[in-house]
Coordinates of C-alpha atoms in Angstrom, one line a residue:
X11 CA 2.4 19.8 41.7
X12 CA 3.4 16.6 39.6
X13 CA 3.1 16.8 36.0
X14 CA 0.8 15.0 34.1
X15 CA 1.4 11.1 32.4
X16 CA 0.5 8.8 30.2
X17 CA -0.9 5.1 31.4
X18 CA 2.3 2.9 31.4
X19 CA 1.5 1.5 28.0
X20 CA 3.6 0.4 25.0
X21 CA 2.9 3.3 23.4
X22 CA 4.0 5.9 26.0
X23 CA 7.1 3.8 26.4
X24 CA 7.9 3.9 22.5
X25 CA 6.5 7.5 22.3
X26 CA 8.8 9.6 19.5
X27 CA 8.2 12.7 21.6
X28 CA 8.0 12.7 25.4
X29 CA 8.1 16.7 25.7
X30 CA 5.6 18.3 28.3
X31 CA 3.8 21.3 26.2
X32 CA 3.1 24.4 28.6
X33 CA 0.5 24.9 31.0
X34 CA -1.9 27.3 30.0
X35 CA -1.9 31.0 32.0
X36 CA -2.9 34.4 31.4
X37 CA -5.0 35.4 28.3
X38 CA -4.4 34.0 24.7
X39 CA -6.7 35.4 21.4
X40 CA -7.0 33.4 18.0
X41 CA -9.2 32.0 15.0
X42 CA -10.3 29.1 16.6
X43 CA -9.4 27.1 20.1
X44 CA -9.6 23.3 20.0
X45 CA -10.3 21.5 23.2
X46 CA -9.1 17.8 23.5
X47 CA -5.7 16.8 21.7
X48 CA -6.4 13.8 20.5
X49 CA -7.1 12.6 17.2
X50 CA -10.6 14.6 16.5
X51 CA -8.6 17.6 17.9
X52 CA -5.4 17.5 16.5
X53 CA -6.3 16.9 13.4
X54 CA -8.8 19.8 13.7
X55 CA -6.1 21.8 14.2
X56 CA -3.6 20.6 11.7
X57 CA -6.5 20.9 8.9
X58 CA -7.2 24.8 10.2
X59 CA -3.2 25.6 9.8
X60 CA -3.1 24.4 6.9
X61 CA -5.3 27.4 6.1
X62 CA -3.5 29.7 7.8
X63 CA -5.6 30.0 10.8
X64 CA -4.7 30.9 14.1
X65 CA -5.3 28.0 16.6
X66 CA -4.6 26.9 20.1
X67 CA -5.7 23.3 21.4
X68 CA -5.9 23.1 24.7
X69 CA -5.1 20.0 26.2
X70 CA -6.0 18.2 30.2
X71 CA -3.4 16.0 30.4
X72 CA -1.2 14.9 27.5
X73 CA -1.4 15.3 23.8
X74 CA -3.0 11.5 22.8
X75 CA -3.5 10.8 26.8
X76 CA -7.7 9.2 25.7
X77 CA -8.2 6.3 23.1
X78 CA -5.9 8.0 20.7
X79 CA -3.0 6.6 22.6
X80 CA -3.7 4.1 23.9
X81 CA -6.0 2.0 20.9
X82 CA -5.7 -1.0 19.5
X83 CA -3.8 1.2 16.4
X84 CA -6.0 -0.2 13.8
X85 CA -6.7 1.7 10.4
X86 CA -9.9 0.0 9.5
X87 CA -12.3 1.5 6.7
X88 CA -16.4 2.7 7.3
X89 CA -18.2 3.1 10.4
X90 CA -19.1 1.1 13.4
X91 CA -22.8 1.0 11.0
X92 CA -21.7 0.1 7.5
X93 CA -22.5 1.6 4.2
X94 CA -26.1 -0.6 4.1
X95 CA -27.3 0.5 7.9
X96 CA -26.9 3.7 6.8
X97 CA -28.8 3.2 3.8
X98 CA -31.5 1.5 5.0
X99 CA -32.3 3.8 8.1
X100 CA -31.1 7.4 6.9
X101 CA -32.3 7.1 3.2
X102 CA -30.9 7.1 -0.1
X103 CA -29.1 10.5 0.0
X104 CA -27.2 10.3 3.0
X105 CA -26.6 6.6 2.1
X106 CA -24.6 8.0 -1.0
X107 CA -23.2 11.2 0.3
X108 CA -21.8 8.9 3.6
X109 CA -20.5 5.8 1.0
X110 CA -18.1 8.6 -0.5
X111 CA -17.0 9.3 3.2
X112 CA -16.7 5.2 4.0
X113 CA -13.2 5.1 2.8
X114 CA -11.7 8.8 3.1
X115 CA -10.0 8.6 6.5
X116 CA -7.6 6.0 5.7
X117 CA -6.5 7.9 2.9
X118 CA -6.3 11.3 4.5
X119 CA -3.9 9.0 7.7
X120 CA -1.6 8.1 4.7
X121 CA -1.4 11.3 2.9
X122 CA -0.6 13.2 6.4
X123 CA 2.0 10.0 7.1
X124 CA 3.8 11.0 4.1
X125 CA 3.5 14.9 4.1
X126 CA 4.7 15.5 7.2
X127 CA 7.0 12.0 7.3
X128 CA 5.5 10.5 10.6
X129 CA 7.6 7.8 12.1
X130 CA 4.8 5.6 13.3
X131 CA 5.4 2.3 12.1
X132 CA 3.1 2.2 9.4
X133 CA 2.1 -1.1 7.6
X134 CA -0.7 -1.6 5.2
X135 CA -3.9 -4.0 5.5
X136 CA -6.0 -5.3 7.7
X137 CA -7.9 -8.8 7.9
X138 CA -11.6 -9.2 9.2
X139 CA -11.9 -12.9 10.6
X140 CA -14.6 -14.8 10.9
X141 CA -14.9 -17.2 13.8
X142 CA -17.6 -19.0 12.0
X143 CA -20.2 -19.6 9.0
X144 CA -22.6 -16.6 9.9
X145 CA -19.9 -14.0 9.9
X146 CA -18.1 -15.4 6.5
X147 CA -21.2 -15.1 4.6
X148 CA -21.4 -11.2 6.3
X149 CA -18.3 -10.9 5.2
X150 CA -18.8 -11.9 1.7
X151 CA -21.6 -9.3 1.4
X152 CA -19.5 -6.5 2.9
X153 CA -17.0 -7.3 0.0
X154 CA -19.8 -6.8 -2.6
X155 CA -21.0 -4.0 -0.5
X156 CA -18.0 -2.1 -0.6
X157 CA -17.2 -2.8 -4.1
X158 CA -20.4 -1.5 -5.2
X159 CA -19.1 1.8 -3.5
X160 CA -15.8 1.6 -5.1
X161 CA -13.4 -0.3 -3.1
X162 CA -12.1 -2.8 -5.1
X163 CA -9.0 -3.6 -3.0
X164 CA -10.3 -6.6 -1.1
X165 CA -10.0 -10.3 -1.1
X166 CA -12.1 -13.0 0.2
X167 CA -9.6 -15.7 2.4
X168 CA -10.9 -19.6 2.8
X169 CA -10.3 -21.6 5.9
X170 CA -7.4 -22.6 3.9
X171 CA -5.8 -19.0 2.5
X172 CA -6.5 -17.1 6.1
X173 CA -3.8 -19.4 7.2
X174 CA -1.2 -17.1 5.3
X175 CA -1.8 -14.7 7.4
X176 CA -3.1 -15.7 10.5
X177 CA -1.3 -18.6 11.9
X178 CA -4.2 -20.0 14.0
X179 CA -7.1 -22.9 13.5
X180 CA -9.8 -20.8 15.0
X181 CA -11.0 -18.6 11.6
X182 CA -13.4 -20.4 8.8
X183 CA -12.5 -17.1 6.6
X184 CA -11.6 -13.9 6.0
X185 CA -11.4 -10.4 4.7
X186 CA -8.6 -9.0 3.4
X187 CA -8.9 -5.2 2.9
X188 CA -5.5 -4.0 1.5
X189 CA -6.6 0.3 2.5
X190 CA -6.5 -0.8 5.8
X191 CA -3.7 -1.2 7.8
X192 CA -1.9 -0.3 11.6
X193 CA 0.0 2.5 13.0
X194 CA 1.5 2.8 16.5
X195 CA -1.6 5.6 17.4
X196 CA 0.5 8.0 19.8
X197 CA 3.2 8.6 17.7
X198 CA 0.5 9.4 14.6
X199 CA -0.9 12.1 17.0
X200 CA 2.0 13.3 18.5
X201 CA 3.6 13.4 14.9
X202 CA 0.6 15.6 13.7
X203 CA 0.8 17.5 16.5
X204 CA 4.7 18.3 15.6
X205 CA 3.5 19.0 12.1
X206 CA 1.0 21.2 13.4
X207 CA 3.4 23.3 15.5
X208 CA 5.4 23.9 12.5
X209 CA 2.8 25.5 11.1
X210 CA 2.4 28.0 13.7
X211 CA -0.4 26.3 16.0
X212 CA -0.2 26.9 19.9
X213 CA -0.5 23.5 21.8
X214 CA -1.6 23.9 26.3
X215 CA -0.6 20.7 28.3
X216 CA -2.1 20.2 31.7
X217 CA -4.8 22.7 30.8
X218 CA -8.0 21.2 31.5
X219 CA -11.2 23.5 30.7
X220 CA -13.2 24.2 33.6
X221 CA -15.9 26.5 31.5
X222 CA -16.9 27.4 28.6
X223 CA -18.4 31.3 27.5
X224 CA -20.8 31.3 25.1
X225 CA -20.7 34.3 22.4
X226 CA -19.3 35.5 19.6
X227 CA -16.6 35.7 20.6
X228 CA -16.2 32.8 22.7
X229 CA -14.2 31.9 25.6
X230 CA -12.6 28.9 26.8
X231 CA -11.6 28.8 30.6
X232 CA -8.9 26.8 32.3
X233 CA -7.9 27.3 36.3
X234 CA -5.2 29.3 35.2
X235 CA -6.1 30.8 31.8
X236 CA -8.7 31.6 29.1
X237 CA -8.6 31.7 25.6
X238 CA -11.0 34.1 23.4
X239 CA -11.3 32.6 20.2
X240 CA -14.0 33.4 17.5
X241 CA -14.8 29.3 17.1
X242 CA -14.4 26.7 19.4
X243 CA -14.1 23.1 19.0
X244 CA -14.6 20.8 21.8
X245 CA -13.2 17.1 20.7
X246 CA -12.6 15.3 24.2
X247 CA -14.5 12.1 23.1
X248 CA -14.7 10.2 26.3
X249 CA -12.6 12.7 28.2
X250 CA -14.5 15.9 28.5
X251 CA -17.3 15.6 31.1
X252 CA -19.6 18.7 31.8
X253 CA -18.9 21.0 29.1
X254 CA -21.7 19.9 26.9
X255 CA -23.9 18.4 29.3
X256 CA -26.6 18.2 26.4
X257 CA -24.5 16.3 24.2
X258 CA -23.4 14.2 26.8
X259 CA -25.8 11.9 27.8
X260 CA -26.6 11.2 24.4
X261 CA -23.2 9.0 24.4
X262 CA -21.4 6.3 27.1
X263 CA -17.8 6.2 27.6
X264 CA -16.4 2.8 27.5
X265 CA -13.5 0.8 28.0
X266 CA -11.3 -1.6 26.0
X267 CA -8.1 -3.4 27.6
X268 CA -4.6 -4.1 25.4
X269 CA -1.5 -6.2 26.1
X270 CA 1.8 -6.2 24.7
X271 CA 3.8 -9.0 24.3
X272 CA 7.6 -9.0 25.1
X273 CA 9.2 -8.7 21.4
X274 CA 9.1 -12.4 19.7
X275 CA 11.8 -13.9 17.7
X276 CA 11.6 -13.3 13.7
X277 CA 10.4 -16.8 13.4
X278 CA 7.6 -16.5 15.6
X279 CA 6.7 -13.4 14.4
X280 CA 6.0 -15.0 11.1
X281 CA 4.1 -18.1 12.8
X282 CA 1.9 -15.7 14.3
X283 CA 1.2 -13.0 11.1
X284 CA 2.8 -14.1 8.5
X285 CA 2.2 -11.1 6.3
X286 CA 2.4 -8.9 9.2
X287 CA -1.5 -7.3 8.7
X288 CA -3.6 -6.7 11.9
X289 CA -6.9 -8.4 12.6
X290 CA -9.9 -7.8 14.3
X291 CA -12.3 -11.1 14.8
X292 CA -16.5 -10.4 13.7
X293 CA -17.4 -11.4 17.0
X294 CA -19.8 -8.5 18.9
X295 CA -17.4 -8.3 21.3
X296 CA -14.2 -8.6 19.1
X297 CA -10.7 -9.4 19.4
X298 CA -8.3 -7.0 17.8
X299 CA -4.4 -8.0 17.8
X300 CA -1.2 -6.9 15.4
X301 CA 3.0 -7.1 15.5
X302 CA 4.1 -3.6 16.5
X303 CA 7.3 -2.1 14.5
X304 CA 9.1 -4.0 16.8
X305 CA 7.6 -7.4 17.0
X306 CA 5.4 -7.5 19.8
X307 CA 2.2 -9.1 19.7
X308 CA -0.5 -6.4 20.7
X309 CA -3.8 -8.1 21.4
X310 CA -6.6 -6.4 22.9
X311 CA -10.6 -6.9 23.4
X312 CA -13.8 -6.7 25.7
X313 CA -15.5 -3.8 26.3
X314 CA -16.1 -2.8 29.8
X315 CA -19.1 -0.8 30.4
X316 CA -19.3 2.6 32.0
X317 CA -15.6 3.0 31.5
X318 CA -14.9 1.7 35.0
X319 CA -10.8 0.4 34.7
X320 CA -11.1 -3.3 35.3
X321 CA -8.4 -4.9 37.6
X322 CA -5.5 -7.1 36.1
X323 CA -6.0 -6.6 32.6
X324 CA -3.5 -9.2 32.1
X325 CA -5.5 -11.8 33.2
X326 CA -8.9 -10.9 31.3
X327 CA -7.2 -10.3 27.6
X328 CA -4.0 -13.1 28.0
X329 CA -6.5 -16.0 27.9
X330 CA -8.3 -14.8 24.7
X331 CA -4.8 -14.2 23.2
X332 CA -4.2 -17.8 24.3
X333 CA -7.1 -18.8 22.6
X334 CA -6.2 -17.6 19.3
X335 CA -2.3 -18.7 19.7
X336 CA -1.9 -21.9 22.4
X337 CA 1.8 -22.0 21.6
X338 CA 2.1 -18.4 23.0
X339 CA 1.6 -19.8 26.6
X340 CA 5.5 -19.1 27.9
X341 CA 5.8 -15.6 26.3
X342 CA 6.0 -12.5 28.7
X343 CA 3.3 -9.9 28.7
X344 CA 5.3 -6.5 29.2
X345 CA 2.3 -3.8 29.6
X346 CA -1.1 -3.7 29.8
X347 CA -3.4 -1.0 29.8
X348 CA -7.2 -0.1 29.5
X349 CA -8.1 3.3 27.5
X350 CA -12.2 4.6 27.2
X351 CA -13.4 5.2 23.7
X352 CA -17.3 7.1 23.0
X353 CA -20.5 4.7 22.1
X354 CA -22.8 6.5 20.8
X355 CA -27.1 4.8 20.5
X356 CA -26.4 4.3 17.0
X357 CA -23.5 3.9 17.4
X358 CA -22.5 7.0 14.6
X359 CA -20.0 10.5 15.3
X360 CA -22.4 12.3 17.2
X361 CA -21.2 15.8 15.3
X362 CA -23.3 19.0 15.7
X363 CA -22.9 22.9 16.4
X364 CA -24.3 24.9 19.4
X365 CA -25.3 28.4 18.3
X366 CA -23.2 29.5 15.9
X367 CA -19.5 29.0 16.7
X368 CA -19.6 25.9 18.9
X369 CA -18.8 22.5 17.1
X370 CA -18.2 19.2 18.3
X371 CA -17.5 15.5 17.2
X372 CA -16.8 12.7 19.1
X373 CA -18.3 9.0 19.5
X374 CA -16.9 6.9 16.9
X375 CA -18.0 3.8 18.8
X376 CA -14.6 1.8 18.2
X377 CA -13.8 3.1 14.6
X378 CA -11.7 5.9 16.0
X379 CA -8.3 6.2 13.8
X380 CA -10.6 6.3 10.8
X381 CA -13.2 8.8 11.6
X382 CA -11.7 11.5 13.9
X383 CA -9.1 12.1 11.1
X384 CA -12.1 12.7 9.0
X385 CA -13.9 14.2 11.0
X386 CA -10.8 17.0 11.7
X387 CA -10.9 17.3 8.3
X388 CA -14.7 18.2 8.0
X389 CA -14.9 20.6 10.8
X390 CA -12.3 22.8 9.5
X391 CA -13.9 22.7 6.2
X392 CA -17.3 23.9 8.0
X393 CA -15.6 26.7 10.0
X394 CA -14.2 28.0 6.9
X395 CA -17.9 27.8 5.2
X396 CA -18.1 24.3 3.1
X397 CA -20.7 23.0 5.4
X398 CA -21.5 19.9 3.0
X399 CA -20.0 16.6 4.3
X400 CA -20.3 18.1 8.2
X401 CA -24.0 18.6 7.6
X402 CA -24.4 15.5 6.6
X403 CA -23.3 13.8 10.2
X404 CA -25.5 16.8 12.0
X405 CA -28.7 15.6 10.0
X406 CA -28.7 12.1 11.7
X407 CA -30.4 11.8 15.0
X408 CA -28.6 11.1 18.2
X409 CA -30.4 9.5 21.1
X410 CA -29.8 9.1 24.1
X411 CA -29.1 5.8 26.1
X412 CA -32.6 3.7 27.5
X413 CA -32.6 3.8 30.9
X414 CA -31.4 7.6 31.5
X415 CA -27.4 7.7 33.3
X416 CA -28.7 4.9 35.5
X417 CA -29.8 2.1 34.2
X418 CA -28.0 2.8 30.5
X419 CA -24.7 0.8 31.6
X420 CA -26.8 -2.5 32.9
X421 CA -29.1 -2.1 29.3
X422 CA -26.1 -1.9 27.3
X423 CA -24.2 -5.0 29.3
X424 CA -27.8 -6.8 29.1
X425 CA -27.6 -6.4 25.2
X426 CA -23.7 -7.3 24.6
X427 CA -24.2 -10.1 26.8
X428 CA -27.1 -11.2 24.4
X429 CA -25.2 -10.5 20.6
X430 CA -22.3 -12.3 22.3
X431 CA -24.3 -15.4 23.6
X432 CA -25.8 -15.6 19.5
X433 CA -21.3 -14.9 18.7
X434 CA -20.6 -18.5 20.5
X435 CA -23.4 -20.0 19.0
X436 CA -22.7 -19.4 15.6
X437 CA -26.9 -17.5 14.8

């Protein structure tokens, strides 16, 4: 039996840590097992040995194998729905209590960064472009709107000052947001996971859960193992398919695609990002791009519906990277790769807990790096009794997709199709 790999990305290639874990076997007893080691479940973990639990995070393939190894590697502040969505259709007091949350998981990346002295090529701020008048004035309000929340590291780019660090005619403006910033995403997970280890914390490769055993306690069932634990945590995101069936169909895996860039001379590098931030476009569907730590250009964008892996990736993201940067039209596209992240139809964390010892978090609806770090951070909090920030998430309804496991894909694809037409025209 082969062992299992990552996609032939960038990331896998420049992975710190290439070790295969063990495959689970036999029978294994502790606090809590953790299903899914990506971000959400890692982090989980990491959070729970820091409190001296007992923890083993069982993993199908390898640690960061989903969209935490293979995203665009972008730390980018609030939720897919910003601070005045939330406000305006969940009320005053989860408005507030979620505004205090907006800005946390960049914060919590950084501290763990520098605790546990992650090498993952980490560079501060990110720029929010806007392709034309619409999305400038939206992104004038999101600078008052996150000031009025406390954020008061932002700055508002011209036509004229976006050119400092984007070297490209396409933008009318910008957002500068200084807490933001990039990472290369597997080795932030695979560094956590190392930190976690450390600390004590059990890690299963090639383990993939087959069932799960309701009860206190519970168990958690692989083909060639089980683990009895008194909580369990299942944090697959768009991975985990039949384990919560319930929970399920109230979210749609999709898929995004990425290219990396042979690495560009110093003075390109510069042409292209001068101040070496990443950016991610305001259009619907957006374009996301940044210089890894060793000066590739890694652009990605689209979102395929249904999480179906589209054919030569190359040739659907190179002409929007071409696009943005016509003089790029000679350099070499090393790897490309597509990865699914979780949409949710409201596009917030679905979060909840079945009975009394089952939790689960997932569907960050492209805001990923951000929120599953939080959200780690949350759950262990609940499991050790401070319930307050993860009962806030449970409270908000989830719903599921129009159109039932049929017709949701075509719906969803009808409405993208629609918010990108009104993108191109500028309403």
């Amino acid at each position: 039996m082969s062992s299992p790999t990552h996609v032939n990305s960038y990331y896998a290639a420049s992975a710190n840590d290439k070790a295969l874990r063990p495959t689970l076997s036999g029978e294994h007893r502790c606090d809590v097992c953790v299903v899914g080691a990506g971000f959400t479940g890692i982090s989980t973990a990491l959070s729970l040995a820091e409190k001296g639990k007992k923890v083993i995070v069982l993993e199908g393939s390898r640690i960061g194998f989903g969209a935490s190894g293979r995203n665009g590697g972008q730390i980018v502040n609030s939720f897919n729905r910003d601070i005045d969505y939330i406000f305006k259709n969940y009320g005053d007091d989860i408005g507030h209590k979620m505004a205090k949350m907006a800005f946390a998981g960049s914060e919590l990346i950084r501290q763990r960064i520098e605790k546990y002295q992650i090498d993952c090529d980490l560079k501060h701020g990110n720029v929010f472009a806007a392709c034309n008048e619409k999305q400038f004035a939206e992104l004038k309000a999101k600078k008052h709107l996150w000031e009025s929340h406390g954020h008061n590291e932002l700055e508002l780019l011209d036509a004229n000052s976006i050119q400092a660090h984007i070297g490209s005619e396409r933008y009318v403006g910008g957002l500068l947001d200084r807490k933001g910033g990039h990472i290369q995403p597997l080795n932030l997970v695979l560094g956590q996971a190392n930190a976690f280890e450390a600390l004590g914390g059990m890690i299963f490769e090639d383990s993939k859960v087959v069932r799960l055993e309701h009860g206190i306690p519970g168990k958690v069932i692989t083909e060639q193992g089980v683990v009895v634990a008194d909580k369990i945590v299942v944090a697959g995101n768009a991975y985990v398919f039949g384990l919560l069936p319930e929970v399920e169909k109230k979210a749609m895996p999709c898929g995004t695609q990425v290219i990396a860039t042979e690495p560009l001379p110093e003075d390109l590098q510069k042409q292209l990002l001068p101040t070496d931030r990443c950016v991610e476009d305001c259009n619907y569907l957006l374009d996301y791009y940044r210089l890894s730590g060793d000066g590739r250009l890694i652009y990605g964008g689209g979102t395929t519906y249904g999480a179906r892996d589209p054919g030569k990736i190359e040739s659907i993201i190179a002409p929007k990277m071409l696009t943005t940067f016509p003089y790029l039209k000679d350099v070499k596209i090393d790897y490309a790769w597509t990865g699914n992240f979780l949409l949710t139809m409201m596009r917030m964390p679905q979060v909840g807990i079945i009975g009394t010892n089952l939790y689960y978090a997932q569907g960050y609806s492209g805001h990923g790096v951000t929120n599953s770090h939080l959200m780690g951070e949350i759950l262990a909090d609940a499991m050790e009794g401070d319930t307050e920030r993860f009962d806030v998430f449970a409270s908000m309804p989830q719903y599921p997709f129009p159109g039932g496991r049929m017709f949701r894909v075509p719906y969803t694809a009808l409405g993208a199709a629609y918010y990108n037409l009104r993108d191109k025209l500028g309403i």
